[in-house]
mmCIF file of C-alpha atoms and ligand atoms in Angstrom:
data_model
loop_
_atom_site.group_PDB
_atom_site.id
_atom_site.type_symbol
_atom_site.label_atom_id
_atom_site.label_comp_id
_atom_site.label_asym_id
_atom_site.label_seq_id
_atom_site.Cartn_x
_atom_site.Cartn_y
_atom_site.Cartn_z
ATOM 1 C CA MET A 869 0.000 0.000 0.000
ATOM 2 C CA GLY A 870 1.218 3.493 -0.805
ATOM 3 C CA VAL A 871 2.030 6.048 1.876
ATOM 4 C CA ILE A 872 -0.613 8.227 0.212
ATOM 5 C CA GLU A 873 -3.371 6.987 -2.085
ATOM 6 C CA THR A 874 -6.129 9.001 -3.648
ATOM 7 C CA SER A 875 -9.012 7.732 -5.728
ATOM 8 C CA GLY A 876 -11.223 10.021 -7.781
ATOM 9 C CA LEU A 877 -10.318 12.809 -5.372
ATOM 10 C CA THR A 878 -12.211 15.969 -6.273
ATOM 11 C CA LYS A 879 -12.391 19.382 -4.626
ATOM 12 C CA GLN A 880 -14.910 21.783 -6.027
ATOM 13 C CA TYR A 881 -14.792 25.385 -4.833
ATOM 14 C CA PRO A 882 -17.647 27.645 -5.877
ATOM 15 C CA ARG A 883 -15.699 29.052 -8.831
ATOM 16 C CA VAL A 884 -12.994 26.472 -9.542
ATOM 17 C CA THR A 885 -12.371 22.764 -9.528
ATOM 18 C CA ALA A 886 -9.153 22.623 -7.503
ATOM 19 C CA LEU A 887 -8.804 18.829 -7.821
ATOM 20 C CA ASP A 888 -10.470 16.888 -10.591
ATOM 21 C CA HIS A 889 -10.852 13.117 -10.111
ATOM 22 C CA LEU A 890 -7.272 12.686 -8.981
ATOM 23 C CA ASP A 891 -5.891 9.155 -8.721
ATOM 24 C CA VAL A 892 -2.369 9.161 -7.387
ATOM 25 C CA THR A 893 -0.169 6.923 -5.258
ATOM 26 C CA VAL A 894 2.836 8.192 -3.309
ATOM 27 C CA GLY A 895 5.352 5.730 -1.907
ATOM 28 C CA GLU A 896 8.361 5.878 0.415
ATOM 29 C CA GLY A 897 11.284 8.189 -0.309
ATOM 30 C CA VAL A 898 11.039 11.751 -1.602
ATOM 31 C CA THR A 899 8.193 12.611 -3.958
ATOM 32 C CA GLY A 900 8.074 15.973 -5.694
ATOM 33 C CA LEU A 901 4.606 17.371 -6.323
ATOM 34 C CA VAL A 902 4.973 19.878 -9.127
ATOM 35 C CA GLY A 903 2.506 22.188 -10.808
ATOM 36 C CA ALA A 904 1.926 25.806 -11.770
ATOM 37 C CA ASN A 905 0.354 28.163 -9.230
ATOM 38 C CA GLY A 906 -3.272 27.163 -8.831
ATOM 39 C CA ALA A 907 -2.678 23.559 -9.950
ATOM 40 C CA GLY A 908 -4.129 22.235 -6.687
ATOM 41 C CA LYS A 909 -1.004 21.280 -4.725
ATOM 42 C CA SER A 910 -1.878 23.032 -1.467
ATOM 43 C CA THR A 911 -5.486 21.884 -1.685
ATOM 44 C CA LEU A 912 -4.317 18.287 -1.996
ATOM 45 C CA ILE A 913 -2.063 18.637 1.047
ATOM 46 C CA LYS A 914 -4.840 20.151 3.170
ATOM 47 C CA ILE A 915 -7.205 17.347 2.194
ATOM 48 C CA LEU A 916 -4.547 14.747 3.015
ATOM 49 C CA LEU A 917 -4.193 16.267 6.485
ATOM 50 C CA GLY A 918 -7.939 16.121 7.015
ATOM 51 C CA LEU A 919 -8.045 19.917 7.304
ATOM 52 C CA VAL A 920 -10.249 20.467 4.238
ATOM 53 C CA PRO A 921 -12.996 18.022 3.193
ATOM 54 C CA ALA A 922 -13.015 16.638 -0.345
ATOM 55 C CA THR A 923 -16.128 17.131 -2.450
ATOM 56 C CA SER A 924 -15.987 13.544 -3.674
ATOM 57 C CA GLY A 925 -13.587 10.658 -4.003
ATOM 58 C CA SER A 926 -11.384 9.304 -1.250
ATOM 59 C CA ALA A 927 -7.841 9.328 0.063
ATOM 60 C CA THR A 928 -5.771 7.470 2.620
ATOM 61 C CA VAL A 929 -2.579 8.535 4.358
ATOM 62 C CA LEU A 930 -0.561 5.740 6.001
ATOM 63 C CA GLY A 931 -3.653 3.611 5.657
ATOM 64 C CA HIS A 932 -5.946 6.083 7.447
ATOM 65 C CA ASP A 933 -8.990 7.603 5.784
ATOM 66 C CA VAL A 934 -8.640 11.397 5.479
ATOM 67 C CA ALA A 935 -12.400 11.853 5.827
ATOM 68 C CA THR A 936 -12.649 10.203 9.239
ATOM 69 C CA ASP A 937 -9.136 9.894 10.652
ATOM 70 C CA GLY A 938 -7.652 13.400 10.338
ATOM 71 C CA GLY A 939 -6.540 13.507 13.974
ATOM 72 C CA ARG A 940 -4.668 10.223 13.717
ATOM 73 C CA ILE A 941 -3.089 11.314 10.425
ATOM 74 C CA ARG A 942 -1.896 14.630 11.885
ATOM 75 C CA ALA A 943 -0.259 12.754 14.763
ATOM 76 C CA LEU A 944 1.798 10.708 12.282
ATOM 77 C CA VAL A 945 2.498 13.418 9.722
ATOM 78 C CA GLY A 946 4.548 16.624 9.850
ATOM 79 C CA TYR A 947 3.252 19.643 7.936
ATOM 80 C CA MET A 948 5.166 22.652 6.709
ATOM 81 C CA PRO A 949 2.546 25.097 5.433
ATOM 82 C CA GLU A 950 3.107 27.293 2.420
ATOM 83 C CA HIS A 951 2.341 30.587 4.087
ATOM 84 C CA ASP A 952 3.949 32.008 7.167
ATOM 85 C CA CYS A 953 2.127 31.317 10.337
ATOM 86 C CA LEU A 954 4.921 32.091 12.756
ATOM 87 C CA PRO A 955 4.447 34.245 15.860
ATOM 88 C CA ALA A 956 6.864 37.192 15.648
ATOM 89 C CA ASP A 957 7.533 37.494 19.377
ATOM 90 C CA VAL A 958 8.396 33.845 20.068
ATOM 91 C CA SER A 959 11.786 32.231 19.490
ATOM 92 C CA ALA A 960 12.126 29.241 17.162
ATOM 93 C CA SER A 961 13.252 27.223 20.145
ATOM 94 C CA ASP A 962 10.120 28.016 22.183
ATOM 95 C CA LEU A 963 7.881 27.508 19.142
ATOM 96 C CA VAL A 964 9.263 24.077 18.309
ATOM 97 C CA VAL A 965 9.140 22.943 21.961
ATOM 98 C CA HIS A 966 5.526 24.096 22.081
ATOM 99 C CA MET A 967 4.633 22.270 18.863
ATOM 100 C CA GLY A 968 6.301 19.146 20.250
ATOM 101 C CA GLN A 969 4.142 19.365 23.368
ATOM 102 C CA MET A 970 1.053 19.935 21.223
ATOM 103 C CA SER A 971 1.902 16.663 19.508
ATOM 104 C CA GLY A 972 1.858 14.896 22.856
ATOM 105 C CA LEU A 973 5.519 14.912 23.886
ATOM 106 C CA PRO A 974 6.255 15.596 27.581
ATOM 107 C CA TYR A 975 8.104 18.901 28.137
ATOM 108 C CA ALA A 976 11.576 17.395 28.670
ATOM 109 C CA ALA A 977 11.283 15.198 25.588
ATOM 110 C CA ALA A 978 9.917 18.104 23.529
ATOM 111 C CA ARG A 979 12.931 20.225 24.538
ATOM 112 C CA GLU A 980 15.361 17.513 23.596
ATOM 113 C CA ARG A 981 13.689 16.843 20.239
ATOM 114 C CA ALA A 982 13.403 20.562 19.510
ATOM 115 C CA SER A 983 17.092 21.052 20.100
ATOM 116 C CA ASP A 984 17.875 18.097 17.774
ATOM 117 C CA VAL A 985 15.648 19.200 14.909
ATOM 118 C CA LEU A 986 16.740 22.833 15.122
ATOM 119 C CA ARG A 987 20.309 21.657 14.841
ATOM 120 C CA HIS A 988 19.421 19.463 11.861
ATOM 121 C CA VAL A 989 17.796 22.348 9.997
ATOM 122 C CA GLY A 990 20.809 24.530 10.726
ATOM 123 C CA LEU A 991 19.299 27.107 13.069
ATOM 124 C CA ALA A 992 22.123 27.760 15.495
ATOM 125 C CA GLU A 993 22.264 30.492 18.149
ATOM 126 C CA GLU A 994 19.550 32.476 16.347
ATOM 127 C CA ARG A 995 17.013 29.964 17.563
ATOM 128 C CA TYR A 996 16.787 31.788 20.897
ATOM 129 C CA ARG A 997 15.907 35.105 19.205
ATOM 130 C CA PRO A 998 12.328 36.145 18.372
ATOM 131 C CA ILE A 999 11.230 34.885 14.949
ATOM 132 C CA GLY A 1000 10.126 38.400 13.970
ATOM 133 C CA GLY A 1001 13.769 39.255 13.284
ATOM 134 C CA TYR A 1002 14.472 36.223 11.086
ATOM 135 C CA SER A 1003 15.296 36.207 7.389
ATOM 136 C CA THR A 1004 12.957 34.266 5.077
ATOM 137 C CA GLY A 1005 15.452 31.406 5.007
ATOM 138 C CA MET A 1006 15.509 31.194 8.802
ATOM 139 C CA LYS A 1007 11.700 31.271 8.943
ATOM 140 C CA GLN A 1008 11.511 28.412 6.437
ATOM 141 C CA ARG A 1009 13.938 26.446 8.600
ATOM 142 C CA ALA A 1010 11.863 27.094 11.707
ATOM 143 C CA LYS A 1011 8.752 25.919 9.839
ATOM 144 C CA LEU A 1012 10.591 22.786 8.788
ATOM 145 C CA ALA A 1013 11.814 22.115 12.325
ATOM 146 C CA GLN A 1014 8.296 22.241 13.775
ATOM 147 C CA ALA A 1015 7.165 19.749 11.118
ATOM 148 C CA LEU A 1016 9.815 17.273 12.281
ATOM 149 C CA VAL A 1017 9.677 17.645 16.063
ATOM 150 C CA HIS A 1018 7.302 14.741 16.756
ATOM 151 C CA ASP A 1019 9.325 12.278 14.673
ATOM 152 C CA PRO A 1020 6.725 11.865 11.929
ATOM 153 C CA ARG A 1021 6.488 8.935 9.470
ATOM 154 C CA LEU A 1022 5.732 11.346 6.634
ATOM 155 C CA VAL A 1023 6.207 15.080 6.088
ATOM 156 C CA LEU A 1024 4.196 17.271 3.721
ATOM 157 C CA LEU A 1025 6.328 20.273 2.746
ATOM 158 C CA ASP A 1026 4.431 22.969 0.869
ATOM 159 C CA GLU A 1027 6.794 25.115 -1.218
ATOM 160 C CA PRO A 1028 9.700 25.041 1.257
ATOM 161 C CA THR A 1029 11.967 26.974 -1.134
ATOM 162 C CA ASN A 1030 9.553 29.850 -1.659
ATOM 163 C CA GLY A 1031 11.189 33.242 -1.210
ATOM 164 C CA LEU A 1032 14.702 31.844 -0.846
ATOM 165 C CA ASP A 1033 17.777 33.079 -2.700
ATOM 166 C CA PRO A 1034 19.612 30.467 -4.805
ATOM 167 C CA SER A 1035 22.076 29.455 -2.122
ATOM 168 C CA SER A 1036 19.437 29.084 0.633
ATOM 169 C CA ARG A 1037 17.306 27.229 -1.891
ATOM 170 C CA ASP A 1038 20.067 24.677 -2.427
ATOM 171 C CA ASP A 1039 20.535 24.326 1.343
ATOM 172 C CA MET A 1040 16.813 23.728 1.824
ATOM 173 C CA LEU A 1041 16.716 21.150 -0.963
ATOM 174 C CA ALA A 1042 19.706 19.355 0.541
ATOM 175 C CA LEU A 1043 17.824 19.248 3.852
ATOM 176 C CA VAL A 1044 14.731 17.832 2.166
ATOM 177 C CA ARG A 1045 16.873 15.120 0.624
ATOM 178 C CA ARG A 1046 18.468 14.288 3.990
ATOM 179 C CA ILE A 1047 15.078 13.981 5.635
ATOM 180 C CA GLY A 1048 14.126 11.383 3.056
ATOM 181 C CA ARG A 1049 17.452 9.587 2.780
ATOM 182 C CA GLU A 1050 19.056 9.697 6.207
ATOM 183 C CA PHE A 1051 16.073 9.887 8.504
ATOM 184 C CA GLY A 1052 13.949 7.495 6.448
ATOM 185 C CA ILE A 1053 10.926 9.799 6.595
ATOM 186 C CA ALA A 1054 8.650 9.732 3.559
ATOM 187 C CA VAL A 1055 8.482 13.216 2.026
ATOM 188 C CA LEU A 1056 5.938 14.882 -0.232
ATOM 189 C CA VAL A 1057 7.369 18.254 -1.263
ATOM 190 C CA THR A 1058 5.712 20.775 -3.567
ATOM 191 C CA SER A 1059 7.110 23.378 -5.923
ATOM 192 C CA HIS A 1060 5.959 25.419 -8.898
ATOM 193 C CA LEU A 1061 9.493 24.969 -10.312
ATOM 194 C CA LEU A 1062 9.993 21.711 -12.132
ATOM 195 C CA GLY A 1063 13.781 21.612 -12.272
ATOM 196 C CA GLU A 1064 14.501 22.051 -8.607
ATOM 197 C CA LEU A 1065 12.629 18.991 -7.366
ATOM 198 C CA GLU A 1066 14.150 16.666 -9.917
ATOM 199 C CA ARG A 1067 17.366 16.998 -7.995
ATOM 200 C CA VAL A 1068 16.006 15.756 -4.695
ATOM 201 C CA SER A 1069 13.039 13.562 -5.582
ATOM 202 C CA ASP A 1070 12.911 9.846 -6.262
ATOM 203 C CA HIS A 1071 9.569 10.334 -7.899
ATOM 204 C CA VAL A 1072 7.803 13.295 -9.474
ATOM 205 C CA VAL A 1073 4.056 13.860 -9.683
ATOM 206 C CA VAL A 1074 2.863 16.668 -11.966
ATOM 207 C CA LEU A 1075 -0.512 18.319 -11.409
ATOM 208 C CA ASP A 1076 -2.134 20.540 -13.997
ATOM 209 C CA GLY A 1077 -5.481 22.171 -13.350
ATOM 210 C CA GLY A 1078 -6.256 19.678 -10.574
ATOM 211 C CA ARG A 1079 -5.548 16.691 -12.788
ATOM 212 C CA LEU A 1080 -2.674 14.250 -12.801
ATOM 213 C CA LEU A 1081 -0.492 15.058 -15.771
ATOM 214 C CA ARG A 1082 2.301 12.663 -15.013
ATOM 215 C CA SER A 1083 3.656 10.442 -12.255
ATOM 216 C CA SER A 1084 7.008 8.791 -12.759
ATOM 217 C CA ALA A 1085 10.408 8.029 -11.339
ATOM 218 C CA THR A 1086 12.701 11.044 -11.539
ATOM 219 C CA THR A 1087 15.163 9.374 -13.882
ATOM 220 C CA ASP A 1088 12.416 8.859 -16.478
ATOM 221 C CA PHE A 1089 11.361 12.418 -15.975
ATOM 222 C CA LEU A 1090 14.820 13.868 -16.438
ATOM 223 C CA HIS A 1091 15.108 11.760 -19.500
ATOM 224 C CA ALA A 1092 11.976 13.302 -20.916
ATOM 225 C CA THR A 1093 12.403 16.915 -19.972
ATOM 226 C CA GLY A 1094 15.756 17.708 -18.377
ATOM 227 C CA SER A 1095 18.760 19.628 -19.502
ATOM 228 C CA LEU A 1096 21.991 20.691 -17.878
ATOM 229 C CA LEU A 1097 23.581 24.113 -17.974
ATOM 230 C CA ILE A 1098 27.344 23.898 -18.068
ATOM 231 C CA GLU A 1099 30.056 26.492 -17.609
ATOM 232 C CA VAL A 1100 33.663 25.672 -18.428
ATOM 233 C CA GLN A 1101 36.867 27.667 -18.421
ATOM 234 C CA GLY A 1102 40.506 27.230 -19.347
ATOM 235 C CA ARG A 1103 40.530 28.700 -22.888
ATOM 236 C CA PRO A 1104 38.668 31.526 -24.578
ATOM 237 C CA ASP A 1105 36.732 29.077 -26.768
ATOM 238 C CA ALA A 1106 36.205 26.524 -23.987
ATOM 239 C CA ASP A 1107 32.418 26.504 -24.380
ATOM 240 C CA ARG A 1108 32.574 25.953 -28.118
ATOM 241 C CA LEU A 1109 35.112 23.129 -27.731
ATOM 242 C CA LEU A 1110 33.059 21.284 -25.148
ATOM 243 C CA GLY A 1111 29.849 21.870 -27.088
ATOM 244 C CA GLN A 1112 31.380 20.239 -30.144
ATOM 245 C CA ALA A 1113 32.726 17.327 -28.081
ATOM 246 C CA LEU A 1114 29.262 16.761 -26.577
ATOM 247 C CA VAL A 1115 27.666 16.719 -30.006
ATOM 248 C CA ASP A 1116 30.394 14.355 -31.250
ATOM 249 C CA ALA A 1117 29.532 12.111 -28.295
ATOM 250 C CA GLY A 1118 25.978 11.927 -29.607
ATOM 251 C CA LEU A 1119 24.363 14.349 -27.144
ATOM 252 C CA VAL A 1120 22.106 17.271 -28.001
ATOM 253 C CA ALA A 1121 23.979 20.436 -26.967
ATOM 254 C CA ARG A 1122 23.553 24.105 -27.794
ATOM 255 C CA PRO A 1123 25.017 27.439 -26.705
ATOM 256 C CA ALA A 1124 23.088 29.222 -23.941
ATOM 257 C CA ASP A 1125 23.282 32.779 -22.606
ATOM 258 C CA GLY A 1126 26.506 33.892 -20.936
ATOM 259 C CA ASN A 1127 28.884 31.429 -22.662
ATOM 260 C CA LEU A 1128 27.038 28.518 -21.122
ATOM 261 C CA ILE A 1129 26.270 25.249 -22.857
ATOM 262 C CA GLU A 1130 22.943 23.559 -22.508
ATOM 263 C CA VAL A 1131 22.894 19.818 -22.964
ATOM 264 C CA GLU A 1132 19.829 17.582 -22.970
ATOM 265 C CA VAL A 1133 19.923 14.860 -20.373
ATOM 266 C CA ARG A 1134 19.812 11.523 -22.171
ATOM 267 C CA ASP A 1135 20.002 9.314 -19.111
ATOM 268 C CA GLU A 1136 21.664 9.251 -15.701
ATOM 269 C CA THR A 1137 25.152 8.950 -17.265
ATOM 270 C CA THR A 1138 24.928 12.338 -19.004
ATOM 271 C CA PRO A 1139 26.581 14.311 -16.145
ATOM 272 C CA ASP A 1140 29.479 11.821 -16.149
ATOM 273 C CA VAL A 1141 29.918 12.178 -19.908
ATOM 274 C CA VAL A 1142 30.115 15.968 -19.448
ATOM 275 C CA ARG A 1143 32.695 15.635 -16.667
ATOM 276 C CA ASP A 1144 34.848 13.166 -18.610
ATOM 277 C CA LEU A 1145 34.854 15.230 -21.797
ATOM 278 C CA THR A 1146 35.757 18.372 -19.830
ATOM 279 C CA VAL A 1147 38.732 16.594 -18.310
ATOM 280 C CA ASP A 1148 39.783 15.098 -21.670
ATOM 281 C CA LEU A 1149 39.829 18.597 -23.185
ATOM 282 C CA GLY A 1150 41.902 19.916 -20.278
ATOM 283 C CA LEU A 1151 39.163 22.369 -19.306
ATOM 284 C CA GLY A 1152 37.882 23.343 -15.877
ATOM 285 C CA LEU A 1153 34.248 22.629 -15.035
ATOM 286 C CA VAL A 1154 32.980 25.764 -13.263
ATOM 287 C CA ARG A 1155 29.428 24.582 -12.827
ATOM 288 C CA MET A 1156 26.871 22.093 -14.003
ATOM 289 C CA GLN A 1157 23.287 22.547 -12.961
ATOM 290 C CA GLU A 1158 19.939 21.218 -13.968
ATOM 291 C CA ARG A 1159 18.087 23.851 -15.856
ATOM 292 C CA HIS A 1160 15.277 25.281 -13.797
ATOM 293 C CA HIS A 1161 12.203 25.138 -15.906
ATOM 294 C CA ARG A 1162 9.051 26.750 -14.740
ATOM 295 C CA ILE A 1163 6.536 24.068 -15.340
ATOM 296 C CA GLU A 1164 4.584 26.370 -17.648
ATOM 297 C CA ASP A 1165 7.689 26.773 -19.806
ATOM 298 C CA VAL A 1166 8.184 23.053 -20.040
ATOM 299 C CA PHE A 1167 4.685 22.652 -21.359
ATOM 300 C CA ARG A 1168 4.982 25.612 -23.692
ATOM 301 C CA GLU A 1169 8.392 24.711 -25.085
ATOM 302 C CA GLY A 1170 7.084 21.438 -26.388
ATOM 303 C CA GLY A 1171 8.454 19.587 -23.415
ATOM 304 C CA ALA A 1172 4.739 18.952 -23.259
ATOM 305 C CA GLY A 1173 5.173 16.624 -26.179
ATOM 306 C CA SER A 1174 6.998 14.225 -23.938
ATOM 307 C CA VAL A 1175 4.958 14.967 -20.821
ATOM 308 C CA GLN A 1176 1.914 12.913 -21.635
ATOM 309 C CA PRO A 1177 -1.266 12.985 -19.632
ATOM 310 C CA VAL A 1178 -1.558 9.580 -17.983
HETATM 311 N N1 ADP B 1868 -10.424 28.322 0.069
HETATM 312 C C1 ADP B 1868 -10.566 28.454 -1.253
HETATM 313 N N2 ADP B 1868 -11.702 28.976 -1.790
HETATM 314 C C2 ADP B 1868 -11.853 29.088 -3.123
HETATM 315 N N3 ADP B 1868 -10.940 28.724 -4.027
HETATM 316 C C3 ADP B 1868 -9.791 28.203 -3.565
HETATM 317 C C4 ADP B 1868 -9.534 28.035 -2.163
HETATM 318 N N4 ADP B 1868 -8.317 27.484 -2.005
HETATM 319 C C5 ADP B 1868 -7.805 27.315 -3.242
HETATM 320 N N5 ADP B 1868 -8.700 27.744 -4.176
HETATM 321 C C6 ADP B 1868 -8.504 27.671 -5.637
HETATM 322 O O1 ADP B 1868 -8.217 26.343 -5.986
HETATM 323 C C7 ADP B 1868 -7.216 26.281 -6.994
HETATM 324 C C8 ADP B 1868 -6.041 25.486 -6.475
HETATM 325 O O2 ADP B 1868 -5.381 26.229 -5.467
HETATM 326 P P1 ADP B 1868 -4.140 25.681 -4.650
HETATM 327 O O3 ADP B 1868 -4.434 24.305 -4.167
HETATM 328 O O4 ADP B 1868 -3.782 26.681 -3.630
HETATM 329 O O5 ADP B 1868 -3.034 25.581 -5.803
HETATM 330 P P2 ADP B 1868 -1.432 25.528 -5.684
HETATM 331 O O6 ADP B 1868 -1.063 25.228 -4.268
HETATM 332 O O7 ADP B 1868 -1.029 24.446 -6.636
HETATM 333 O O8 ADP B 1868 -0.937 26.867 -6.121
HETATM 334 C C9 ADP B 1868 -6.877 27.720 -7.327
HETATM 335 O O9 ADP B 1868 -7.637 28.080 -8.451
HETATM 336 C C10 ADP B 1868 -7.304 28.484 -6.101
HETATM 337 O O10 ADP B 1868 -7.667 29.790 -6.435
HETATM 338 MG MG1 MG B 1869 0.119 26.234 -2.990
#
């Protein structure tokens, strides 16, 4: 049985159908839930937590029915909401201890767990200062810590990278990956950016207008839609040289803005091919990153051709 299973799940608001007969299964590991703004990601998460009732259809989380067992589900699941809900005059430390107690931990245990999770998310001394003075990145970390304090089986992270600069974004994504890999907690993480979740997810689910557009292992997904942006140095024509070598190696490569090269990901060996060719040419690899598509762009660019409705 999946960690999350939905069947014909539908949410009708007066003006919009937020979820439209959604059938999806989420397993262990890290699952990215991707879709443009308004695709229905947050609505799905709130229904899964038993916070919002579905109009029709059904869903289970860890085997519990969302319609009748919301309390039990919320005891087993950690939730990082999309929007800020943090009290400005309370420290992250006090907040997370409090949330731990709300989840049923005795005070001493809540303190111990809070200190552990705050360390894991990388909130150091600042955790004793009022949250009102935090940067967006620190607030996101505090929100993540409170989702983890009661040692959940599953966490639902709603747009954890929202509002973060690129370096904090990478840190947050690395944390998400650790939660799934090292702590063995199942993760459902949402984003309106397609490229960023490919890096950390074992599986990607794409929602479009409340419907399931695609659900597949990340490697298949990268295969269908991914590309890498590469920057090399060492000679004035380094980018041209590597571009030619990539094409000679049978890959699809083209120049991109700022002397970068964009190469289509063929399979999981593509990054290794890039690295090897760079070394063979005696060039230095400055960076290689997955291209961050906005999901809308992927559909528009004809990526949609390979992203088939299921
Ligand atoms: N409480 C609500 N009342 C009416 N419409 C809503 C409500 N919540 C969400 N919606 C609508 O449902 C659709 C899906 O929203 P949402 O689940 O927040 O999408 P996402 O999280 O993918 O951006 C949107 O069209 C949104 O305007
Ligand atoms: Mg949302």
